[in-house]
XYZ file of C-alpha atoms in Angstrom:
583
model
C 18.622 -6.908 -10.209
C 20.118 -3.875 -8.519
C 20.779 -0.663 -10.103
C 23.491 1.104 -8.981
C 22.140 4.114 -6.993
C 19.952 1.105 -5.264
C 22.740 -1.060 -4.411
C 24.850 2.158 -2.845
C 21.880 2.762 -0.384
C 21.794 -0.608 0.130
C 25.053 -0.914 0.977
C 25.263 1.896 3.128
C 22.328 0.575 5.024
C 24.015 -2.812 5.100
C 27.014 -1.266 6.860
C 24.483 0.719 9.668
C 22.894 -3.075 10.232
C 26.481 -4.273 11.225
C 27.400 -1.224 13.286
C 23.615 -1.210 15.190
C 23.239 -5.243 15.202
C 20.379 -6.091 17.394
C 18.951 -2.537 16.657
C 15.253 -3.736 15.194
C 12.301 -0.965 14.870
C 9.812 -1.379 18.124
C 7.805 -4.650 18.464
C 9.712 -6.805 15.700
C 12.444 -9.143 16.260
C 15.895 -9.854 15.323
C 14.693 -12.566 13.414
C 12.105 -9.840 11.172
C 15.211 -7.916 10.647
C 17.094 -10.785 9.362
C 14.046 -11.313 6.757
C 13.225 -8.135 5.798
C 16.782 -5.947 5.801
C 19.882 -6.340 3.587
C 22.226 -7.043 6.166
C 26.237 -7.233 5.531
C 25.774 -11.137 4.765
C 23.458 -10.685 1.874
C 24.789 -7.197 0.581
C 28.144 -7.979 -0.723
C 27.063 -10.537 -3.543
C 24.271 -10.581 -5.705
C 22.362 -12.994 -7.656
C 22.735 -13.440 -11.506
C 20.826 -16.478 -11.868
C 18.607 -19.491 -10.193
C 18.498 -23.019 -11.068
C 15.394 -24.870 -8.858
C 14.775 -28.847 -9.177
C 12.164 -29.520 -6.591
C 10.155 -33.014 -6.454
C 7.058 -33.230 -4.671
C 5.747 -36.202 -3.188
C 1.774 -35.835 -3.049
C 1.603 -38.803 -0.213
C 2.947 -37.674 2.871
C 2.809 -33.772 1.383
C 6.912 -33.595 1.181
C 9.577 -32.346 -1.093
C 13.231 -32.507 -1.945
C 15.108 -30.501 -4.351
C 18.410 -28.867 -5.819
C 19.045 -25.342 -5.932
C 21.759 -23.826 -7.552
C 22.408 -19.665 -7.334
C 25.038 -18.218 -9.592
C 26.202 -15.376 -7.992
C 28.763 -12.715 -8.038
C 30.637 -10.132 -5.075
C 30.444 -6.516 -5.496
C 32.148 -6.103 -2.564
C 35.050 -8.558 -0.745
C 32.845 -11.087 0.746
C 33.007 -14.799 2.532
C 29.820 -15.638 5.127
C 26.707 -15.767 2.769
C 22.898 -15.552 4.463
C 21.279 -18.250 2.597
C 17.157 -18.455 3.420
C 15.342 -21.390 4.099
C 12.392 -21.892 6.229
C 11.873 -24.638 8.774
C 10.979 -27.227 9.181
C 12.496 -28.022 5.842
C 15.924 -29.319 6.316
C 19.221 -28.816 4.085
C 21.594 -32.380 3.246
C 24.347 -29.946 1.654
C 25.902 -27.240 0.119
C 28.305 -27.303 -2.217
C 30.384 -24.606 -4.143
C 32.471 -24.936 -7.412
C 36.127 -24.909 -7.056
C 39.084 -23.638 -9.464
C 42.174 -26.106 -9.251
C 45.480 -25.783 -11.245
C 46.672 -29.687 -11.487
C 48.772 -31.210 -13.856
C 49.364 -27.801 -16.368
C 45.473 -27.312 -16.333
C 42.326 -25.860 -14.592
C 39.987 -28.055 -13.267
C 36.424 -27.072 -11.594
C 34.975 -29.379 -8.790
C 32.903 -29.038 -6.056
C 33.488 -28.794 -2.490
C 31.257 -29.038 0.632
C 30.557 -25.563 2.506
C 30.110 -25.764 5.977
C 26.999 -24.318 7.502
C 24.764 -23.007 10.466
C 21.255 -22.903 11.066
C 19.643 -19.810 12.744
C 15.664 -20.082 12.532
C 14.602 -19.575 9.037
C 18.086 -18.598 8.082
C 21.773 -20.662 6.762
C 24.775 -19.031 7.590
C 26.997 -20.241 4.686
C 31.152 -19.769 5.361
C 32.805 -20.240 1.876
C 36.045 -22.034 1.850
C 38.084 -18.997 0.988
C 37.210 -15.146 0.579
C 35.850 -13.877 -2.604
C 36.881 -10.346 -3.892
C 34.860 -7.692 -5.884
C 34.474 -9.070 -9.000
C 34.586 -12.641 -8.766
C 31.564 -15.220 -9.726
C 31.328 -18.690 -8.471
C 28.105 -20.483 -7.530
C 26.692 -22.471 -4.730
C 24.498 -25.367 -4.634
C 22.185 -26.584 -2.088
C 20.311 -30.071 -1.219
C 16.882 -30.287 0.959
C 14.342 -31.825 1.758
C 11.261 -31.985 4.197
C 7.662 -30.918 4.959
C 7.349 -27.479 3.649
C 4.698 -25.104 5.387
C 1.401 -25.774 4.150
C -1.005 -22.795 2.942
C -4.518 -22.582 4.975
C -6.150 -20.130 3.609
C -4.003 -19.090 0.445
C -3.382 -16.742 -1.567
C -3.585 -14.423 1.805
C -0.951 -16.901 3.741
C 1.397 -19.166 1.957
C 2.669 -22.273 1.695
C 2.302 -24.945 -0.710
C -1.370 -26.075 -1.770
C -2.097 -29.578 -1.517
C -5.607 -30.579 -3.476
C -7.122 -32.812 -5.346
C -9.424 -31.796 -8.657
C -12.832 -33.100 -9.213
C -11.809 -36.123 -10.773
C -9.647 -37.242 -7.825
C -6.279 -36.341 -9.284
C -3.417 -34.049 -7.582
C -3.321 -30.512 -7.991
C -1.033 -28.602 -6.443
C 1.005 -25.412 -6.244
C 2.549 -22.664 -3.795
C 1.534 -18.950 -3.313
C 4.718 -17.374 -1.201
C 4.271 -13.210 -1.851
C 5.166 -11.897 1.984
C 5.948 -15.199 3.563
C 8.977 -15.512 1.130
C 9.960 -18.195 -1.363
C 12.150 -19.688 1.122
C 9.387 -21.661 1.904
C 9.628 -23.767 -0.640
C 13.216 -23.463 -2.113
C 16.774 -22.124 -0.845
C 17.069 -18.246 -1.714
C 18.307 -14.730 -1.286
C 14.582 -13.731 -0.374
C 14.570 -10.339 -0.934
C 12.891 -7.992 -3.155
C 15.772 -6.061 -4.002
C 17.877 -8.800 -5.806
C 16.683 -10.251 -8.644
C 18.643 -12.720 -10.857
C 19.751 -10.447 -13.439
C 19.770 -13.514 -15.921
C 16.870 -15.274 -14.942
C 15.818 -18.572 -13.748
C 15.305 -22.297 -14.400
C 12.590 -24.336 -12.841
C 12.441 -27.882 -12.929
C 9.422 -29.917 -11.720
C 9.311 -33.628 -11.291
C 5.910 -34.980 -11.797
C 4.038 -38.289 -12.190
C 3.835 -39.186 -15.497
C 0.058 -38.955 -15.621
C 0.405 -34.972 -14.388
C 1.757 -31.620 -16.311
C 4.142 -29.702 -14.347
C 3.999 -25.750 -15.296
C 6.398 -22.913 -14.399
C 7.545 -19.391 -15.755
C 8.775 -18.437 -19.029
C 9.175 -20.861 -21.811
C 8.927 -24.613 -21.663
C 12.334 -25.797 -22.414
C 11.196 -29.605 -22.794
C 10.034 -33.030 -20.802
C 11.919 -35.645 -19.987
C 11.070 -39.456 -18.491
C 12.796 -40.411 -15.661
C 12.201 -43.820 -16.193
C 10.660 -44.389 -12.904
C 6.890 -42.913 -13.092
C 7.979 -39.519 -13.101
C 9.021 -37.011 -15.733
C 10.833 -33.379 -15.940
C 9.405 -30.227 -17.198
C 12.115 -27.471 -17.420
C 10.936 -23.811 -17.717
C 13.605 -21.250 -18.072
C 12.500 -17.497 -17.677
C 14.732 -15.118 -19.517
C 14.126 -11.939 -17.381
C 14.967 -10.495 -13.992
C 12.224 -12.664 -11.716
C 11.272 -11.950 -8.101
C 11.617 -15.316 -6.044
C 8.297 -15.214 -4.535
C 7.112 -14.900 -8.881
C 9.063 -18.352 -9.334
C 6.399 -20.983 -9.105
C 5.302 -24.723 -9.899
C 1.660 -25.619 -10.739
C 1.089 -29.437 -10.999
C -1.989 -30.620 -12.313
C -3.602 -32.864 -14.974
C -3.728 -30.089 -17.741
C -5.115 -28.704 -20.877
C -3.069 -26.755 -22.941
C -3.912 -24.077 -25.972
C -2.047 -21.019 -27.060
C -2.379 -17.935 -29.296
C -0.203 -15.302 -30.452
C -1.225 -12.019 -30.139
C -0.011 -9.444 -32.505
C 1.852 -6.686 -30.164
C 3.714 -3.310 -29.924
C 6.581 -4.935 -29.422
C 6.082 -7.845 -32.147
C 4.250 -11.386 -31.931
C 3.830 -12.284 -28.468
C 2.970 -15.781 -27.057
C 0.131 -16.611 -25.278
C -0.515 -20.091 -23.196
C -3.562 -21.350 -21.267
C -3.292 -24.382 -18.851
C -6.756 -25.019 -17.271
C -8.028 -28.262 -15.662
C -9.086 -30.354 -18.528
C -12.500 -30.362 -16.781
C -13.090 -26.680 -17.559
C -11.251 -26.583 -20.958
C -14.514 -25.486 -22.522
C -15.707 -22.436 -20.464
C -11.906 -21.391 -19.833
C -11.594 -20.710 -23.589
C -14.216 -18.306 -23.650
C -13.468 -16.628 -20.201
C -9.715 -16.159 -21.621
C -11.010 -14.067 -24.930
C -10.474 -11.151 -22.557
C -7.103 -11.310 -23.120
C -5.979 -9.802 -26.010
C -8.649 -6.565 -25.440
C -6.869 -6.547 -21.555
C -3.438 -6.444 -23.451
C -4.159 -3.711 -26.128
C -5.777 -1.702 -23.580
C -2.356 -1.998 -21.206
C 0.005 -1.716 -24.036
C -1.367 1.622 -24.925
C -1.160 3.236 -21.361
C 1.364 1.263 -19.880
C 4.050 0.719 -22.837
C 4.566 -3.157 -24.186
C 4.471 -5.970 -22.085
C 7.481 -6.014 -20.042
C 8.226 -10.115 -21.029
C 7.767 -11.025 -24.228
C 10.962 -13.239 -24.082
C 9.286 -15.002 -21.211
C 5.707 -15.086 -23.045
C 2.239 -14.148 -21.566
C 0.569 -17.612 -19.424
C -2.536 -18.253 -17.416
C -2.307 -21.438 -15.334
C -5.902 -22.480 -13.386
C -4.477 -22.193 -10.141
C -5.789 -24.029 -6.866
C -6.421 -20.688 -5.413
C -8.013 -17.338 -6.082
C -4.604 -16.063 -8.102
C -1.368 -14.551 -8.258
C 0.991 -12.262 -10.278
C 3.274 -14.936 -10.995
C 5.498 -13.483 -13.369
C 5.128 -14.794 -17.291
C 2.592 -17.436 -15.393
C 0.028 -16.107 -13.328
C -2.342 -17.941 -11.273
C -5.757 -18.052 -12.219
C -8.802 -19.066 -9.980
C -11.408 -16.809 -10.605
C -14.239 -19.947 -11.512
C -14.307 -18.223 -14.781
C -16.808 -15.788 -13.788
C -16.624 -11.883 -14.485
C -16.006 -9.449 -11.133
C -14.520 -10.543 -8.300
C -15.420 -14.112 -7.844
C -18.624 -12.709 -8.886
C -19.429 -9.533 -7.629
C -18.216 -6.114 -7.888
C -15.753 -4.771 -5.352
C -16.742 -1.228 -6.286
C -20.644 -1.893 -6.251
C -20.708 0.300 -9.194
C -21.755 -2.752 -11.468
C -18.860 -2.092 -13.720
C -15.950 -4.875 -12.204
C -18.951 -7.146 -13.271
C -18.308 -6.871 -16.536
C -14.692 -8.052 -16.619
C -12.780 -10.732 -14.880
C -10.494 -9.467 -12.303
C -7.824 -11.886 -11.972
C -7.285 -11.727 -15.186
C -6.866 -7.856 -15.346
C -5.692 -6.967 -12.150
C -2.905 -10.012 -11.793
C -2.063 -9.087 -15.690
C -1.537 -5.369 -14.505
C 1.234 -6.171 -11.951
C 3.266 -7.573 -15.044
C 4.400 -3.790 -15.470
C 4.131 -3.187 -11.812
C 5.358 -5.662 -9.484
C 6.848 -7.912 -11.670
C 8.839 -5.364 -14.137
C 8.948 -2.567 -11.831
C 9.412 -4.191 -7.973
C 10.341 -2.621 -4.859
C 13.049 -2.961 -2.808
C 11.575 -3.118 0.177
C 7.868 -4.858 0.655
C 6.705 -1.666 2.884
C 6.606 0.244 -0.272
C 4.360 -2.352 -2.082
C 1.808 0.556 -2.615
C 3.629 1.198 -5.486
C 3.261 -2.721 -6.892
C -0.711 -2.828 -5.786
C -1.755 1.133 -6.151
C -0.633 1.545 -9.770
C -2.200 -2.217 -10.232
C -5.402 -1.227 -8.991
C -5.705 1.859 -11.017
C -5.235 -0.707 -14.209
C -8.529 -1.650 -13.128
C -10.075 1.772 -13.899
C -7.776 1.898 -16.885
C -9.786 -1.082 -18.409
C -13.037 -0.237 -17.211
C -11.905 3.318 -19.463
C -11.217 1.423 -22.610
C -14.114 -0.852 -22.124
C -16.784 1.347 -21.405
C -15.532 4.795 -21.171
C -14.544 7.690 -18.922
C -17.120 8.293 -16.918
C -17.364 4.333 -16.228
C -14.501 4.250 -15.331
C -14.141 7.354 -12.814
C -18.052 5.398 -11.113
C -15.788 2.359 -10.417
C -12.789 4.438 -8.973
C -15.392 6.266 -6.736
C -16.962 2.933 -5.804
C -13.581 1.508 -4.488
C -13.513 4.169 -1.766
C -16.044 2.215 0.263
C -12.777 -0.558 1.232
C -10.776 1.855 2.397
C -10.421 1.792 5.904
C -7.514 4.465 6.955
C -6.204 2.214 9.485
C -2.532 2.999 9.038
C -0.205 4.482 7.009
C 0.197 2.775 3.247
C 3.627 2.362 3.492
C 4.974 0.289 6.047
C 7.913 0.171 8.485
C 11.427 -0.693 6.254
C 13.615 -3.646 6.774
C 11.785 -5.774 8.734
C 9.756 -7.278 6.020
C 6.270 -5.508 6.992
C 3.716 -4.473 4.103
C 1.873 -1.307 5.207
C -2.087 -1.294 5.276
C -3.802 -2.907 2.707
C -5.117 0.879 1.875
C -2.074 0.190 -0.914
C -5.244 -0.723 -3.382
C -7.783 1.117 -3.302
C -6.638 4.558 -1.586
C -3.177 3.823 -3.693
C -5.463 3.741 -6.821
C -7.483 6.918 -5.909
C -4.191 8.804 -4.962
C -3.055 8.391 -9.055
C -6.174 9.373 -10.172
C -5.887 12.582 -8.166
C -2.157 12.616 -9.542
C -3.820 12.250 -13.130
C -6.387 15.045 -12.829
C -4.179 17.244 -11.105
C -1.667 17.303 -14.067
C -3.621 16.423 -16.544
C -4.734 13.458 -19.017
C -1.804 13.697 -21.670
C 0.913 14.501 -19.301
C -0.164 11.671 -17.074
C -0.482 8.862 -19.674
C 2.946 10.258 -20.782
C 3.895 9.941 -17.443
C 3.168 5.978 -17.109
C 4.512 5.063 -20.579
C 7.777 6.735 -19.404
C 7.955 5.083 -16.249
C 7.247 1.794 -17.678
C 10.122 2.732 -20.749
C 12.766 4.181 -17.863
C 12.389 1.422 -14.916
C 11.618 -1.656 -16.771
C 13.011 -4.338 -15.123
C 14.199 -2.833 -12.232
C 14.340 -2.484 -8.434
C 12.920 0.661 -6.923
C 12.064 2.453 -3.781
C 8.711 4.720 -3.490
C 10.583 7.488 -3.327
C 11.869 7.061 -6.677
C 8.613 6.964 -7.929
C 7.668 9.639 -6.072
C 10.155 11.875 -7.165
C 10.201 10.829 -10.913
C 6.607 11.578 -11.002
C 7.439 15.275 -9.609
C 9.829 15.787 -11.808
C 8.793 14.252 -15.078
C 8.347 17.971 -16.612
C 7.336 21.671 -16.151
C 3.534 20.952 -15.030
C 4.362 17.935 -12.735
C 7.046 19.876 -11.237
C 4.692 22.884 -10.618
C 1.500 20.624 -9.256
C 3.272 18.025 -7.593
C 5.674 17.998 -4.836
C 6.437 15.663 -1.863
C 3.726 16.990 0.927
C 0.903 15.336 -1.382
C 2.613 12.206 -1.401
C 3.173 12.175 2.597
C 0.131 12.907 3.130
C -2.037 9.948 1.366
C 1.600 7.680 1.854
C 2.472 8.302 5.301
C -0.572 9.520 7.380
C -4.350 8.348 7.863
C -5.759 11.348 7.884
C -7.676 12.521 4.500
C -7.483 16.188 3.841
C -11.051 18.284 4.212
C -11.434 21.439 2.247
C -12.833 23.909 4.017
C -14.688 26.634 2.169
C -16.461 29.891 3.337
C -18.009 32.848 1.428
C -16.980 36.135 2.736
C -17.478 39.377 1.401
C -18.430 37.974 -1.822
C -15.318 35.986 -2.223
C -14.880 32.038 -1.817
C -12.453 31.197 0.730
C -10.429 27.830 0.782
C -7.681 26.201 2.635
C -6.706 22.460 3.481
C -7.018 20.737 6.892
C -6.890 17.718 8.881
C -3.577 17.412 6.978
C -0.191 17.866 7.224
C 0.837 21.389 8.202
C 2.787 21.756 4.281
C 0.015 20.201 2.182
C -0.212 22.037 -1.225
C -2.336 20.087 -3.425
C -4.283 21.579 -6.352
C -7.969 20.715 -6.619
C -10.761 21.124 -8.658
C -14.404 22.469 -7.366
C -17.555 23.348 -9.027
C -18.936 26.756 -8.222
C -22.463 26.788 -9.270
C -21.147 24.026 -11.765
C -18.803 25.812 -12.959
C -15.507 24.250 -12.652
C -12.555 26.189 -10.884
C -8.942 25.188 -10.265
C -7.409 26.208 -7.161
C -3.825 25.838 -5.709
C -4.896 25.385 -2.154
C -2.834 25.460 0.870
C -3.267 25.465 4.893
C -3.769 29.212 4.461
C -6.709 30.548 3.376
C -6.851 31.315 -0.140
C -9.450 33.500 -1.682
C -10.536 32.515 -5.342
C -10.578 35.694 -7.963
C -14.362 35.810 -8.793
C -17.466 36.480 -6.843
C -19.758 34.114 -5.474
C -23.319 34.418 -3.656
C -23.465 32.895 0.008
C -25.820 30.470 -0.856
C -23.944 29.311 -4.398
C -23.663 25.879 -4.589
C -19.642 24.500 -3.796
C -18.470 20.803 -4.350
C -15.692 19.547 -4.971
C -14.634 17.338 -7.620
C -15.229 13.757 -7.262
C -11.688 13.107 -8.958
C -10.079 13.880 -5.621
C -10.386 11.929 -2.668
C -10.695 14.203 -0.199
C -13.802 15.739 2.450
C -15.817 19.055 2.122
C -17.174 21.646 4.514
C -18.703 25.026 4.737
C -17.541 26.682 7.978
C -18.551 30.270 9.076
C -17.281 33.299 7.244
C -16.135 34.394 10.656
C -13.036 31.281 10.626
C -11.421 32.581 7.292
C -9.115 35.567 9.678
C -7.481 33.952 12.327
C -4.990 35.938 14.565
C -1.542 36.401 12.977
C -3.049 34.605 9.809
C -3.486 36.973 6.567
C -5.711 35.376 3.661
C -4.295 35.870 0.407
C -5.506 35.595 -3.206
C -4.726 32.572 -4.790
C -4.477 32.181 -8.940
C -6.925 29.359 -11.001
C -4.480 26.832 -12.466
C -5.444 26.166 -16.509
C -6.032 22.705 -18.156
């Protein structure tokens, strides 16, 4: 679904493709640009709604289906860049047709020519649409799609068998695209503004799950039978999924801040038992996120965990679960604080990207940090209503320990590139810094209005970025762009430097960017002291012994050093006083 200050840079950038085609950032290919950029063949029309039929065939690991995209052109528009990834093959493509015959309008459909280019079909509609105009297209394939080794960290579909011999299958497609397993517009920044439908054809024996609400079954009269789910809200394609398996099936409803909202398990029958206990976290995961986070972003759609034959995904309104029904992370702790052990992770982190990722999604997937950051700090958001504050902060601090500052967190644009996988843990640290910079009731303020403002829609980092400066007086005066560059864009972690000098404490920023102004909090003989440091040496307005104790706060991810009185005056480089910011 795209806004319309989104689709105008879009657009533009659309319009630079064309001028510069060919033009691709170092070391990616024409073909990366075709995946990852809105080009001038996908920017003039946008999607308002899928319709996917797809029929597995468990034997020789194939598929055919029917997709149908109902679409509309905000700009004049004819050649459409359809996705689908080899080596599965499209029989046709159709598109509805207005005719005037005999005093009347009738609709049929008419084959669209089409090319193949890699991963990618070049669709030439019979005639030109112009701004305005809605039609739809519909597309037959078939074929072997990719298979996933080693999901949900490559994708494909998943091809396994339970314990008691019987199929169980499913797809995990985030990065790879959902044009692996269905025709699409696959990218992030158009989402069908009305929904989607998913139909899966099963054996008769087997359950076939999707997104949103079950709409009903249907035999087929041959062995097989329909399930139709039909999701309500804006859904990113890679969200849109199919579990088959032989199923169990409860539900709740959990009483909500936005009313009653519907809750549905599907586990193998097999583990029916120890899934409903593992899934009483639940409704404790959802008050928790309601209250810091706003209301959950799909109650239309309804809340769903689906036993998954992988570890999990943030499936919207149907996320994967594979967790063994164990607390932690598969078992352990990825903080080694002990804390993650005492709640299970898919279920709260895959839950968190609801709000982000799912409601809020990025245009681009090299600003993902802002889908997995804010997703990973819902960790330490549970971990706070669980078992309080300073829990919470041990588990934050423990997750420092993954990150490995290999490259910057967001990634090169349009060429469908995530940056380092830093997005999680040094994401989730960089929002607690944002938090204790501006404070506890600003900042939860600050997340229930971004979930209120940009539900449901596409953004870029910088948006969030720059609604988080602005969001009032104190963010505006503690935040600013610098802070976000440098934990965003750069490796490097800033190192406060502190020296006692004629009684004074001395304190400036480095291994930074050159601009970094970032407040921080240190304890001075343990007492705590607020300082607007800079690159410049900034002296704080109180005395202090040379041997008095200086940390810094743990809240802030950052390094510490005493240097030598003699490095606070540099040639051509006056210290000056700085003020103590109040909480």
């Amino acid at each position: 679904m795209m806004r319309p200050l989104l689709l105008a840079l879009l657009l533009c950038s659309a319009a630079l493709a064309q001028a510069q085609l060919g033009d691709v950032p170092s070391g990616f290919t024409h073909a990366d640009t075709l995946r990852g950029s809105v080009g001038p063949y996908r920017a003039w029309w946008n999607v308002v709604g899928y319709d996917v039929s797809v029929r597995p065939y468990f034997g020789t690991r194939t598929i055919s289906g029917t997709t149908q995209i109902a679409f509309d052109a905000m700009a004049d528009g004819q050649r459409m860049q359809i996705d689908l990834q080899q080596p599965l093959v499209v029989d046709s493509i159709l598109t509805d047709m207005a005719d005037f015959k005999d005093g009347a309008i009738s609709v049929s459909y008419k084959a669209v020519p089409f090319v193949r280019e890699g991963n990618v079909v070049w669709v030439d509609l019979p005639q030109a649409m112009r701004t305005g105009e809605a039609t739809t297209i519909t597309i037959h394939y078939h074929g072997v799609p990719r298979a996933a080794i080693n999901p949900p960290w490559d994708g494909g579909w998943i091809w396994k068998k339970d314990a008691q011999g019987n199929p169980w299958v499913s797809v995990a497609c985030q990065g790879l695209g959902a044009s692996v397993w269905y025709p699409c517009k696959d990218h992030q920044s158009d989402e069908p503004e009305e929904g989607a439908t998913l139909r899966i054809i099963v054996p008769d024996s087997l359950q076939g799950i999707g997104n949103g609400r079950l709409r009903g079954t249907w035999p087929n009269g041959d062995g097989t039978t329909t399930w139709e789910w039909q999701v309500s809200s804006p859904i990113n394609t890679y969200n849109l999924i199919p579990y088959i398996g032989k199923y169990a099936h409860w539900n709740e409803v959990y009483a909500g801040a936005d009313g009653p909202l519907q809750c549905d398990y599907w586990v193998l029958a097999s583990n029916e038992a120890k899934a409903r206990e593992q899934f009483k976290q639940v409704p404790e995961m959802l008050g928790c996120f309601e209250e810091w986070l706003g209301p959950y972003p799909f109650y239309r759609d309804g809340y769903k965990l689906v036993e998954s034959p992988h570890l999990g995904m943030e499936h919207q309104s149907a996320i994967a679960y594979g967790n063994g029904f164990v607390n932690g992370y598969r078992g352990t702790d990825l903080s080694g604080s002990g804390h993650g052990l005492k709640w299970d992770y898919i279920i709260i982190h895959e839950s968190g990207h609801e709000w982000f990722g799912n409601s809020i999604t990025t245009a681009d997937i090299a600003d993902m940090w802002v889908h997995e950051g804010f997703t990973d700090y819902t960790e330490t958001l549970y971990t706070e209503c669980q078992q309080g504050t300073e829990a919470a902060e041990n588990y934050l601090v423990g997750l420092r320990r993954n990150i490995r500052n290999d490259r910057p967190i967001i990634g090169p644009y349009g060429v469908n590139q995530e940056g380092s996988g830093d997005m999680y843990y040094k994401g989730a640290n960089l929002i607690h810094m944002v938090r204790h910079i501006v404070g506890d009731s600003t900042f939860k303020a600050m997340l229930l209005e971004m979930g209120r403002q940009f539900s449901h829609s596409v953004v870029t980092s910088n948006q969030i970025e720059s609604f988080m400066i602005g969001f009032d007086a104190r963010t505006r005066e503690r935040l600013n762009t610098h802070l976000f560059d440098q934990y965003l864009r750069d490796t490097r972690i800033p190192v406060l430097e502190h020296a006692v000098k004629k009684k004074r404490l001395w304190v400036r920023w480095t291994n930074c960017n050159d601009s970094l102004r970032m407040p921080v909090r240190i304890n001075v003989d343990a007492t705590p002291a607020t300082v607007n440091c800079t690159t410049q040496w900034t002296a704080l307005d109180r005395r202090v012994g040379k041997r008095t104790p200086i940390a810094v706060d743990r809240a802030w991810y950052v390094g510490s050093r005493r240097v030598s009185p003699s490095k606070v005056r540099k040639p051509g480089e006056r210290p000056r006083n700085s003020f103590e910011l109040s909480f």
